[in-house]
Coordinates of C-alpha atoms in Angstrom, one line a residue:
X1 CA -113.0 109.7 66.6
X2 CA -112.3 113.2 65.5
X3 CA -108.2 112.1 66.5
X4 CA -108.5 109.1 64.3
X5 CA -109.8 111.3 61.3
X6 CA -107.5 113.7 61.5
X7 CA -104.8 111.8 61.8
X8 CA -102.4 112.3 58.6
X9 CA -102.0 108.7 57.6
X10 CA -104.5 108.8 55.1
X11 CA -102.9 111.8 53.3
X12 CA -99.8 109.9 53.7
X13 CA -100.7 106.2 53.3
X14 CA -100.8 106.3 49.2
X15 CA -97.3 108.8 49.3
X16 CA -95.9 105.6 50.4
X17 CA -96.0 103.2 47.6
X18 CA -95.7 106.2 45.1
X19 CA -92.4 106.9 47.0
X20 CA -91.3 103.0 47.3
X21 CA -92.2 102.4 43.9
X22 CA -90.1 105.3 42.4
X23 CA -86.7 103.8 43.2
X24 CA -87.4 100.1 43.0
X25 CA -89.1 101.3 39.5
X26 CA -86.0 103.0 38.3
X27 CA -83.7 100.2 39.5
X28 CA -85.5 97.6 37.6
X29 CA -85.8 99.9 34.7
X30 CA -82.1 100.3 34.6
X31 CA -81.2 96.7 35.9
X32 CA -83.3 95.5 32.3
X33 CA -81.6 98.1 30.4
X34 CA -77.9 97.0 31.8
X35 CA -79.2 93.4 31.3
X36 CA -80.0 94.4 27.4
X37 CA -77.2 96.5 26.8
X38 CA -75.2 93.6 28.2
X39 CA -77.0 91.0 25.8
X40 CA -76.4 93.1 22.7
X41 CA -73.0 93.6 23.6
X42 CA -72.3 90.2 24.1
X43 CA -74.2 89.2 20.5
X44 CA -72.2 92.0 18.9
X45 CA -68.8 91.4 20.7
X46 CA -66.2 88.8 20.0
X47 CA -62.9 88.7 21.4
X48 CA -60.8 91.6 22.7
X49 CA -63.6 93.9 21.5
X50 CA -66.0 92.3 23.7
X51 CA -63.4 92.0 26.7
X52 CA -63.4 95.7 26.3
X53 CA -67.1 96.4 25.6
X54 CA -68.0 94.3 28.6
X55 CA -65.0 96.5 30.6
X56 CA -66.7 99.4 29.8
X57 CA -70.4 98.2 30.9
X58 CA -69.0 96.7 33.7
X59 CA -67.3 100.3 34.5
X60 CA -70.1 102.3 33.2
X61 CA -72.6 100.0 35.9
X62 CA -70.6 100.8 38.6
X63 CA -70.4 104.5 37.4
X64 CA -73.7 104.5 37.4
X65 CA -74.2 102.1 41.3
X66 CA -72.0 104.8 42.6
X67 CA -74.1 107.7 41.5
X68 CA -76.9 105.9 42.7
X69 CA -75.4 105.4 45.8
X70 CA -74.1 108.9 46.4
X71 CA -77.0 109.6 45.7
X72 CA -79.4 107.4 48.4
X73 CA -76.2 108.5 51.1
X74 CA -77.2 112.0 50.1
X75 CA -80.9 111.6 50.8
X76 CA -79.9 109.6 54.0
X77 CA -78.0 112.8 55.2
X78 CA -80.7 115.1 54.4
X79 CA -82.9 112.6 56.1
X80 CA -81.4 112.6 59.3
X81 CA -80.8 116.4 59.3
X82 CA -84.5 116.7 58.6
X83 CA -85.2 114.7 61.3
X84 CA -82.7 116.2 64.1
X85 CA -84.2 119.5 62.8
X86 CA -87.9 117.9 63.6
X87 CA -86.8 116.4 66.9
X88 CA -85.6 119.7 67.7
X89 CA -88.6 121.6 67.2
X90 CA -90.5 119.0 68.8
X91 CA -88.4 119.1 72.5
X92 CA -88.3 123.2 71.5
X93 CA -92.2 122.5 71.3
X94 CA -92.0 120.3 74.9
X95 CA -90.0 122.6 76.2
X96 CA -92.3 125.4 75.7
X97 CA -95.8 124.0 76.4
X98 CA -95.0 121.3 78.8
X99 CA -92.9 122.8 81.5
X100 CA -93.9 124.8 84.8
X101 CA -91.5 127.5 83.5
X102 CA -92.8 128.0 80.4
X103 CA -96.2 128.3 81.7
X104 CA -94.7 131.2 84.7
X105 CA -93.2 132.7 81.8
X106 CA -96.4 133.1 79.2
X107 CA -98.5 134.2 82.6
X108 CA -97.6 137.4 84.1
X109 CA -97.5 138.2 79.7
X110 CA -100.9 137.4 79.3
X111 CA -103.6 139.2 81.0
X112 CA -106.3 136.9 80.2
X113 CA -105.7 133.5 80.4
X114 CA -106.3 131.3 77.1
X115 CA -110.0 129.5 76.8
X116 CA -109.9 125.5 77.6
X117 CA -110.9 124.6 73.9
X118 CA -107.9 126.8 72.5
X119 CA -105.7 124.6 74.4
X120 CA -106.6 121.5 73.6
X121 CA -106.4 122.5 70.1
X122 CA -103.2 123.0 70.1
X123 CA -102.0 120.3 72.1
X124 CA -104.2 118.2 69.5
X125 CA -102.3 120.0 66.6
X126 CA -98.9 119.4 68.6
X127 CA -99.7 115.4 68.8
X128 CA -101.0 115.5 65.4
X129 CA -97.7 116.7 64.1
X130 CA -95.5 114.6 66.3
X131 CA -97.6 111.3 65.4
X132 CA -96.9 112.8 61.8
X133 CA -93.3 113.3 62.6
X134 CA -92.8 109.9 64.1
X135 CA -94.5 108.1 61.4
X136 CA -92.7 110.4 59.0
X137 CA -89.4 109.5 61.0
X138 CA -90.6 105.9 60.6
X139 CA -91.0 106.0 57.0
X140 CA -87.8 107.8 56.1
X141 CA -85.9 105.2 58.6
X142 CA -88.2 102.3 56.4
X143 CA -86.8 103.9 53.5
X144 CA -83.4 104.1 54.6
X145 CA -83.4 101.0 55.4
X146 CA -84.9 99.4 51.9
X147 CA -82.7 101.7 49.9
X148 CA -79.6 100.2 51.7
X149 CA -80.9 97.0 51.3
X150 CA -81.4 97.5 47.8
X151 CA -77.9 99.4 47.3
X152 CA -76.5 96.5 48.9
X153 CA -77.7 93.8 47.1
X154 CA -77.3 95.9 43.6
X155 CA -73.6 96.3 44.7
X156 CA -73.5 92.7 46.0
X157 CA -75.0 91.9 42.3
X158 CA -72.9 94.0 40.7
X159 CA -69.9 92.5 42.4
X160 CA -70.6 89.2 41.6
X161 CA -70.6 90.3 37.8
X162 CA -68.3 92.4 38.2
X163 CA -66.3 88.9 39.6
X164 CA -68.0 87.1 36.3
X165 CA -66.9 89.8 34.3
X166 CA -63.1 89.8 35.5
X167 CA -63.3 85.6 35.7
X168 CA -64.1 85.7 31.8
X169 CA -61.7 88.6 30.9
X170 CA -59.4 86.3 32.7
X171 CA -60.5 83.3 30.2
X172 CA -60.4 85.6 27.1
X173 CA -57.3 86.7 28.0
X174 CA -55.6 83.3 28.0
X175 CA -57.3 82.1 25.5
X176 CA -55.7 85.3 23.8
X177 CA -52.3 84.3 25.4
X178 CA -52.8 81.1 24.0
X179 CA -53.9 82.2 20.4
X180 CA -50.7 84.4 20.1
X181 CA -48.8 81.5 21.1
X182 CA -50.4 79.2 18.6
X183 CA -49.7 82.1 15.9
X184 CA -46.4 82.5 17.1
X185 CA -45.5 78.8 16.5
X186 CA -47.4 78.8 13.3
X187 CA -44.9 81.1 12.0
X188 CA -42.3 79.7 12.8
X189 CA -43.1 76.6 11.0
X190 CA -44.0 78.8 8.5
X191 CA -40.5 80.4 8.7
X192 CA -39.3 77.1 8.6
X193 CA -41.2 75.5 5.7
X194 CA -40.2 78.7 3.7
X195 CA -36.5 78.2 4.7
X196 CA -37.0 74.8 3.5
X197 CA -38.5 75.3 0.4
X198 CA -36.1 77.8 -0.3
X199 CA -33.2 75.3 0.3
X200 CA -34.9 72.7 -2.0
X201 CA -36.0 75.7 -5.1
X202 CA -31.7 76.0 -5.0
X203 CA -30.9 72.4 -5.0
X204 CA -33.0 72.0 -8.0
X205 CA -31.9 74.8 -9.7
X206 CA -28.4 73.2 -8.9
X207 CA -29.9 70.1 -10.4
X208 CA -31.6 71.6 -13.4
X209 CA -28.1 73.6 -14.1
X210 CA -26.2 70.1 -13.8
X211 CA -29.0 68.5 -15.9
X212 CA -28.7 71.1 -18.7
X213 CA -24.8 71.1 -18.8
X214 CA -25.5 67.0 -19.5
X215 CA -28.0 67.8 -21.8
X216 CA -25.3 70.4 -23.9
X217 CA -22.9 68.3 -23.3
X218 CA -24.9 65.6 -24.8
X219 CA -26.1 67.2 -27.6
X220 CA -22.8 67.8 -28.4
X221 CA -21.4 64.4 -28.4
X222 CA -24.7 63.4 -30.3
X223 CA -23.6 66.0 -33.2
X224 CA -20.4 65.1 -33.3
X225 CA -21.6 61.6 -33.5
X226 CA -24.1 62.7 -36.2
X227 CA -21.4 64.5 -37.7
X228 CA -19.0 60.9 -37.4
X229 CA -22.2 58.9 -38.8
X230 CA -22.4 61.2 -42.0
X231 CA -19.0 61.3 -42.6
X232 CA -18.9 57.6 -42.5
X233 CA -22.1 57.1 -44.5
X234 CA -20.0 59.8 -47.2
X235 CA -16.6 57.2 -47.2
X236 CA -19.4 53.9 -47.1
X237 CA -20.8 55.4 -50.0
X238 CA -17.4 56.2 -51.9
X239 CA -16.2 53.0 -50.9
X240 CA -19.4 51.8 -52.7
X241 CA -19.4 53.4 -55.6
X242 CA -15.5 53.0 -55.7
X243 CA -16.4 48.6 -55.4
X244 CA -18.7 49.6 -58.3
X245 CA -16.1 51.0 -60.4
X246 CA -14.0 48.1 -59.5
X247 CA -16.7 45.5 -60.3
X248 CA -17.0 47.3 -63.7
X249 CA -13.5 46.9 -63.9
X250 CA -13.6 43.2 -63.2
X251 CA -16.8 42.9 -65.3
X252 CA -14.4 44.8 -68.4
X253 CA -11.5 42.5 -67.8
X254 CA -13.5 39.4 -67.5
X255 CA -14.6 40.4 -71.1
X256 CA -11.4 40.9 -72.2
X257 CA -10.3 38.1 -71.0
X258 CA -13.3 36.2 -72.5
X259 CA -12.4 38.1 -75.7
X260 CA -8.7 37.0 -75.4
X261 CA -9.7 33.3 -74.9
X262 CA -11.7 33.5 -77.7
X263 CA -9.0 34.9 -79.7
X264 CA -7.0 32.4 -78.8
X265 CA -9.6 29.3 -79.3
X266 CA -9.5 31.0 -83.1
X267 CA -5.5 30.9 -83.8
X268 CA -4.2 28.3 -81.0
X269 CA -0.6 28.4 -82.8
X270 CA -0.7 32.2 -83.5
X271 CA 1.2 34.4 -81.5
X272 CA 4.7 34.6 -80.3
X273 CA 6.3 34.0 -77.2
X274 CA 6.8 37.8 -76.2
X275 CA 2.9 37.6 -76.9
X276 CA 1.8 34.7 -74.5
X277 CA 4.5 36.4 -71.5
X278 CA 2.5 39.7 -72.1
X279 CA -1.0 37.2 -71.3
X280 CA -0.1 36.6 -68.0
X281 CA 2.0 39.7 -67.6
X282 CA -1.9 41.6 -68.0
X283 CA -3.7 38.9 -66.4
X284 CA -1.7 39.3 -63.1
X285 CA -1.9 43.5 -63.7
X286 CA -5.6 43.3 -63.5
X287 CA -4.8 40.7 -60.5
X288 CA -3.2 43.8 -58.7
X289 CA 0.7 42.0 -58.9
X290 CA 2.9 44.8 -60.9
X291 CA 4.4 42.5 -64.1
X292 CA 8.3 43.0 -64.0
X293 CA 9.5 42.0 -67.2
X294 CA 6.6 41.7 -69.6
X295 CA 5.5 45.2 -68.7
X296 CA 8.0 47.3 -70.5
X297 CA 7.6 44.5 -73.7
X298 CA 3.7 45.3 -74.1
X299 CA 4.1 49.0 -75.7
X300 CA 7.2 48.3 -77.4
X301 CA 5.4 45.2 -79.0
X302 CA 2.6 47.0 -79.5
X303 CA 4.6 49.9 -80.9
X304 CA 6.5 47.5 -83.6
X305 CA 3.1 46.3 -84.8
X306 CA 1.5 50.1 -84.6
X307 CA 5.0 50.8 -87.2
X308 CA 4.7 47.7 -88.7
X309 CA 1.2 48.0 -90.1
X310 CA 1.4 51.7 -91.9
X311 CA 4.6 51.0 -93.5
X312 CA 3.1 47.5 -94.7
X313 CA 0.5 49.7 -96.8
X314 CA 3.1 52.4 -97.5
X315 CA 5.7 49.9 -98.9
X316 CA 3.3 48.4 -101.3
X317 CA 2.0 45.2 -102.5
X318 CA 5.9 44.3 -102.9
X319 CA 7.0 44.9 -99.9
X320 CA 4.0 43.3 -98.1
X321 CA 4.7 40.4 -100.3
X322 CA 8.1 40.1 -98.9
X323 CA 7.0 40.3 -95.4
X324 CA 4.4 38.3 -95.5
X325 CA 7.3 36.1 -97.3
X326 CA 8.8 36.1 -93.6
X327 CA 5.7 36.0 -91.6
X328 CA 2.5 34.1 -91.7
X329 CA -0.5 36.0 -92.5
X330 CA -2.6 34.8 -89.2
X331 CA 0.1 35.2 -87.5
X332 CA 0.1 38.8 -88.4
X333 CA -3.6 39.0 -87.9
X334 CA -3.4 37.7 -84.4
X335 CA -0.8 39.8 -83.4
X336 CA -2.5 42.6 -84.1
X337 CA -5.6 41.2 -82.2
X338 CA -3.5 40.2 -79.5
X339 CA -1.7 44.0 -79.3
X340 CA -4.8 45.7 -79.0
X341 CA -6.3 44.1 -76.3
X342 CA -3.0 44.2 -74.8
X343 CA -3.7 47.5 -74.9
X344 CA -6.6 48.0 -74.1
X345 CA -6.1 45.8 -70.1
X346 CA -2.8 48.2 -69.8
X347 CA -5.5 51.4 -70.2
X348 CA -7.9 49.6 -67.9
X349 CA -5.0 48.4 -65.1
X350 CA -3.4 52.0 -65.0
X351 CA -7.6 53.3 -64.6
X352 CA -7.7 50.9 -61.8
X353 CA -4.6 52.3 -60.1
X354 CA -5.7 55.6 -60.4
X355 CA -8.5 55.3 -58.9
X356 CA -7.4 52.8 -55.8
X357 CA -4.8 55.7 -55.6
X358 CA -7.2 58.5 -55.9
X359 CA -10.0 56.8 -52.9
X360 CA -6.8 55.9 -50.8
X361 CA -6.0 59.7 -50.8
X362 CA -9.2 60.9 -49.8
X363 CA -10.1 58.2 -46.8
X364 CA -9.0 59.4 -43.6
X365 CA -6.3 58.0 -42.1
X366 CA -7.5 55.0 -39.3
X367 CA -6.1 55.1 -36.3
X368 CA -5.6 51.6 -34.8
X369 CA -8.0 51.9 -31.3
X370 CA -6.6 50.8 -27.8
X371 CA -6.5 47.2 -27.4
X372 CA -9.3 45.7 -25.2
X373 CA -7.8 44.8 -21.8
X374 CA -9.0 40.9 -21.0
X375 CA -10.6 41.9 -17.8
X376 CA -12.9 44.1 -20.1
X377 CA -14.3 41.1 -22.4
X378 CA -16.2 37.5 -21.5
X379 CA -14.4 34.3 -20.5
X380 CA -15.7 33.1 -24.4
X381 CA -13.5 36.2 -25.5
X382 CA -10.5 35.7 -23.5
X383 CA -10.6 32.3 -24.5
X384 CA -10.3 32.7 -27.9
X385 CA -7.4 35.6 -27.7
X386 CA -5.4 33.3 -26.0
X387 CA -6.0 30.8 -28.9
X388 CA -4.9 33.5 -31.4
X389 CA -2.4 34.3 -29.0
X390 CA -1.4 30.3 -29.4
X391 CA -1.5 29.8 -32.9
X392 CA 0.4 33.4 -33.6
X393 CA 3.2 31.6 -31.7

């Protein structure tokens, strides 16, 4: 009973659990705090940062599974030293209690042999320590044991994500591979599409360039053409006013000629021959015809009856006597009539002239245009040019 009570495992029965719950505490403590680290990471990371943040916890794990396992191999050593030193002591111990010469030795020393109950207390003291020993030796080799149990699956854990970790990096890295690619070919179609628009910006500003020299050009042939239009409107209009004057004209000769008919309705017999050639001679002036051989009679006739009538009053009552003696009196009368307005369509012909002359001068010469070429005008057209063609034959 006494053996049983004093035996050590009750001093050493709770050091047990304090010392297996140490490591397996801190293990857990770090494996939650590699598992958290990890999760933030991995919510914080994207991409090549997070390839290389997981890199780093990945090397920083096994930094840290190294350490602990230089660590456990360094407690293992001390361990086993501990217990060869213990084993040691305890065959030193054998050796010295338990053999015959060990006991010759310690008897011619002592002169009084050792009381019975000293003896047994030290031989229980000696199996008290070896039980301790073994059950010490027991506990390490227990602990051993779990530690490299627990090394072994950490490492086997940490391998696997280490395997994970390398498997994704993999991934990520192709997928990065396959990004580049992807941006790679984007620009080159961007390259391309710039090229392209580069090539169409010139052909238009070739085209705008072309479409503004036809524009210039344009405006140009519309000025000129405005310029031709006003120019023409100018000689429509003096071609107007010019048919004006000539209607006036025709309006003033019509009168005359009313006049002269009216004159000659009065004295049907009055008048000479000279006097009814000059008639026509102005009739066929206002007519546009030149007279040939009335035209030179009209002033001289005119002239004789100009003389005629101031030396009638300067010659007195006698002398008109004696020409009225040769001539008729309406006769005379008539002939004067007739003279003026003889006059008077001479004045308006030569007016007429001048001016046909004058708007003649200042019309711009016409060029005849190029003839049409018959392939250029309707089968109606050609049709009727060969007609005129016929009948100028």
């Amino acid at each position: 009973m006494a053996e049983g009570s004093e035996t050590p495992g009750g001093g050493l029965g709770p050091e047990r659990p304090a010392g297996a719950s140490g490591p397996e505490g801190a293990a857990r403590r770090g494996e939650s705090d590699l598992l958290a680290e990890r999760r933030a990471r991995r919510a914080a990371g994207s991409g090549e940062q997070m390839i290389e943040r997981r890199a780093e916890a990945a090397e920083a794990t096994v930094r840290t599974l190294q350490a602990h396992v230089a660590s456990l191999q360094q407690r293992l050593r001390e361990a086993d030293e501990e217990r060869a030193r213990m084993g040691a002591l305890i065959e030193a111990e054998r050796t010295s209690f338990g053999g015959p010469g060990g006991a010759r030795e310690r008897a011619p020393t002592s002169e009084q042999p050792p009381p019975a109950g000293a003896i047994e207390h030290e031989l229980r003291l000696l199996r008290q320590s070896e039980f301790a020993e073994r059950r010490q030796r027991l506990e390490a080799e227990d602990r051993v044991a779990a530690i490299e149990r627990e090394s072994g699956a950490d490492l086997e854990r940490l391998r696997r994500r280490l395997s994970d970790s390398e498997s994704e990096a993999g991934m990520l890295a192709g997928r990065l591979d396959q990004l580049r690619r992807e941006l790679a070919e984007a620009e080159q179609t961007l390259a391309a599409e710039r090229t392209a628009l580069q090539r169409a910006e010139a052909e238009l500003q070739v085209r705008l360039a072309e479409l503004e020299r036809r524009s210039a050009a344009a405006e140009r042939e519309l000025d000129s053409e405005r310029a031709a239009r006003e120019r023409a409107e100018r000689e429509l209009e003096r071609v107007r006013s010019g048919h004006r004057k000539l209607e006036a004209l025709v309006a003033e000769l019509k009168a005359a000629g009313k006049r002269l008919r009216e004159v000659a309705v009065e004295d049907p017999g009055a008048g000479t021959g000279a006097e009814r050639a000059q008639e026509p001679a102005a009739m066929r002036a206002a007519a546009g015809a030149p007279p040939v051989a009335a035209r030179p009679a009209m002033p001289q006739l005119t002239g004789t009856r100009a003389r005629e009538a101031p030396s009638a009053r300067e010659r007195g009552p006698g002398e008109g006597e004696r020409r009225g003696a040769d001539l008729p009196t309406g006769a005379v009368v008539a002939g004067a009539r007739n003279g003026e307005m003889v006059d008077a369509l001479a004045a308006a012909v030569e007016r007429l002239r001048a001016r046909v002359a004058e708007s003649a001068a200042a019309a711009p010469p016409v060029w005849p245009g190029a003839p049409r070429h018959k392939h250029s005008m309707s089968l109606i057209g050609r049709v009727r040019m060969a007609r005129k063609q016929r009948r100028r034959r």
